[in-house]
Amino acid sequence: MKKLFLGLLLVPVGMVQALETSHILTAEQWAVPRNVETIIQMPALANAMAELQATRGGRLVIRYPGGDAGTLWMNELHSWLVSLGVSSTDMERVPGSANSQVIELEIMPAVSN
């Protein structure tokens, strides 16, 4: 009986996690000469921007590797996104991605009051 109850509690968590999608930008993908064309063609960025545009009031969470290198990478990405029209106020920068070789981009829906 306890196992059944525990299993039922875990189902909604699994369903919520399945709905959350992160767009992964790897260090290897970023390690190309960057210009407007290469930036907008990066699948993680293109997909995240399409999702952000489709999410009314959404926010872009940028989860980046810690340390100097991760901070530098995030700041450059942030600057590119601002130059391409994403409002700085619509982005949240969070140190500590799961992997030091990736930046995770996640679109969060608007918070209802």
CSV table of C-alpha atoms in Angstrom, one decimal:
chain,number,residue,atom,x,y,z
A,1,MET,CA,0.0,0.0,0.0
A,2,LYS,CA,2.8,2.4,0.9
A,3,LYS,CA,4.6,1.7,-2.4
A,4,LEU,CA,1.4,2.4,-4.4
A,5,PHE,CA,0.9,5.7,-2.5
A,6,LEU,CA,4.5,6.7,-3.1
A,7,GLY,CA,4.2,5.8,-6.8
A,8,LEU,CA,1.1,8.0,-7.1
A,9,LEU,CA,2.9,10.9,-5.5
A,10,LEU,CA,5.8,10.6,-8.1
A,11,VAL,CA,3.5,10.6,-11.1
A,12,PRO,CA,2.7,14.3,-11.1
A,13,VAL,CA,6.4,15.2,-10.6
A,14,GLY,CA,7.4,13.1,-13.6
A,15,MET,CA,4.7,14.8,-15.6
A,16,VAL,CA,5.9,18.2,-14.7
A,17,GLN,CA,9.5,17.3,-15.5
A,18,ALA,CA,8.4,16.0,-18.9
A,19,LEU,CA,6.8,19.4,-19.7
A,20,GLU,CA,10.0,21.4,-18.8
A,21,THR,CA,12.4,21.6,-21.7
A,22,SER,CA,15.8,23.0,-21.7
A,23,HIS,CA,17.6,24.0,-24.8
A,24,ILE,CA,21.3,23.0,-24.5
A,25,LEU,CA,24.0,25.2,-26.0
A,26,THR,CA,27.3,23.4,-25.8
A,27,ALA,CA,30.8,24.9,-25.6
A,28,GLU,CA,31.6,23.1,-28.9
A,29,GLN,CA,28.6,24.8,-30.7
A,30,TRP,CA,29.6,28.2,-29.3
A,31,ALA,CA,33.3,27.7,-30.4
A,32,VAL,CA,32.7,29.0,-33.9
A,33,PRO,CA,33.4,32.4,-35.3
A,34,ARG,CA,30.3,34.3,-34.1
A,35,ASN,CA,28.3,36.7,-36.2
A,36,VAL,CA,24.6,37.3,-36.6
A,37,GLU,CA,24.2,34.4,-39.0
A,38,THR,CA,25.9,31.8,-36.9
A,39,ILE,CA,24.2,32.9,-33.7
A,40,ILE,CA,20.7,32.8,-35.1
A,41,GLN,CA,21.4,29.4,-36.7
A,42,MET,CA,22.4,27.7,-33.5
A,43,PRO,CA,19.6,25.2,-32.8
A,44,ALA,CA,19.4,25.8,-29.1
A,45,LEU,CA,19.1,29.6,-29.5
A,46,ALA,CA,16.7,29.4,-32.5
A,47,ASN,CA,14.4,27.0,-30.6
A,48,ALA,CA,14.6,28.9,-27.3
A,49,MET,CA,13.8,32.2,-29.1
A,50,ALA,CA,10.9,30.6,-30.9
A,51,GLU,CA,9.5,29.3,-27.6
A,52,LEU,CA,10.1,32.6,-25.8
A,53,GLN,CA,8.2,34.4,-28.6
A,54,ALA,CA,5.3,31.9,-28.3
A,55,THR,CA,5.1,32.3,-24.5
A,56,ARG,CA,3.3,35.5,-23.7
A,57,GLY,CA,5.1,37.2,-20.8
A,58,GLY,CA,7.7,34.4,-20.7
A,59,ARG,CA,11.2,34.7,-19.3
A,60,LEU,CA,14.4,33.2,-20.5
A,61,VAL,CA,16.5,31.5,-17.8
A,62,ILE,CA,20.1,31.2,-18.7
A,63,ARG,CA,21.8,28.6,-16.5
A,64,TYR,CA,25.5,28.8,-17.1
A,65,PRO,CA,28.7,27.1,-15.7
A,66,GLY,CA,30.2,28.8,-12.7
A,67,GLY,CA,33.7,30.3,-12.6
A,68,ASP,CA,35.3,33.0,-14.8
A,69,ALA,CA,35.0,31.1,-18.1
A,70,GLY,CA,31.3,30.3,-17.5
A,71,THR,CA,30.6,33.9,-16.6
A,72,LEU,CA,32.4,35.2,-19.6
A,73,TRP,CA,30.5,32.9,-21.9
A,74,MET,CA,27.1,33.9,-20.3
A,75,ASN,CA,27.9,37.6,-20.6
A,76,GLU,CA,28.8,37.2,-24.3
A,77,LEU,CA,25.6,35.2,-25.0
A,78,HIS,CA,23.6,37.8,-23.0
A,79,SER,CA,25.1,40.6,-25.1
A,80,TRP,CA,24.3,38.8,-28.3
A,81,LEU,CA,20.7,38.2,-27.3
A,82,VAL,CA,20.2,41.9,-26.3
A,83,SER,CA,21.7,43.0,-29.6
A,84,LEU,CA,19.2,40.7,-31.4
A,85,GLY,CA,16.2,42.3,-29.6
A,86,VAL,CA,15.7,40.2,-26.4
A,87,SER,CA,15.0,42.5,-23.5
A,88,SER,CA,17.5,42.2,-20.7
A,89,THR,CA,14.6,42.3,-18.2
A,90,ASP,CA,13.2,39.2,-19.8
A,91,MET,CA,16.3,37.2,-19.0
A,92,GLU,CA,17.4,35.7,-15.7
A,93,ARG,CA,21.0,34.5,-15.3
A,94,VAL,CA,21.6,31.6,-13.0
A,95,PRO,CA,25.1,30.2,-12.3
A,96,GLY,CA,25.5,26.4,-11.9
A,97,SER,CA,24.5,24.5,-15.0
A,98,ALA,CA,24.5,20.7,-14.6
A,99,ASN,CA,27.5,20.4,-16.9
A,100,SER,CA,30.5,22.8,-17.2
A,101,GLN,CA,30.4,22.5,-21.0
A,102,VAL,CA,26.8,23.6,-21.5
A,103,ILE,CA,24.5,26.6,-21.0
A,104,GLU,CA,20.9,25.6,-20.4
A,105,LEU,CA,18.2,27.8,-21.8
A,106,GLU,CA,14.8,27.4,-20.3
A,107,ILE,CA,11.6,29.4,-21.0
A,108,MET,CA,9.5,30.0,-17.9
A,109,PRO,CA,5.9,31.0,-18.3
A,110,ALA,CA,4.5,34.3,-17.0
A,111,VAL,CA,3.7,34.3,-13.3
A,112,SER,CA,0.0,34.7,-12.7
A,113,ASN,CA,-1.1,37.1,-10.0
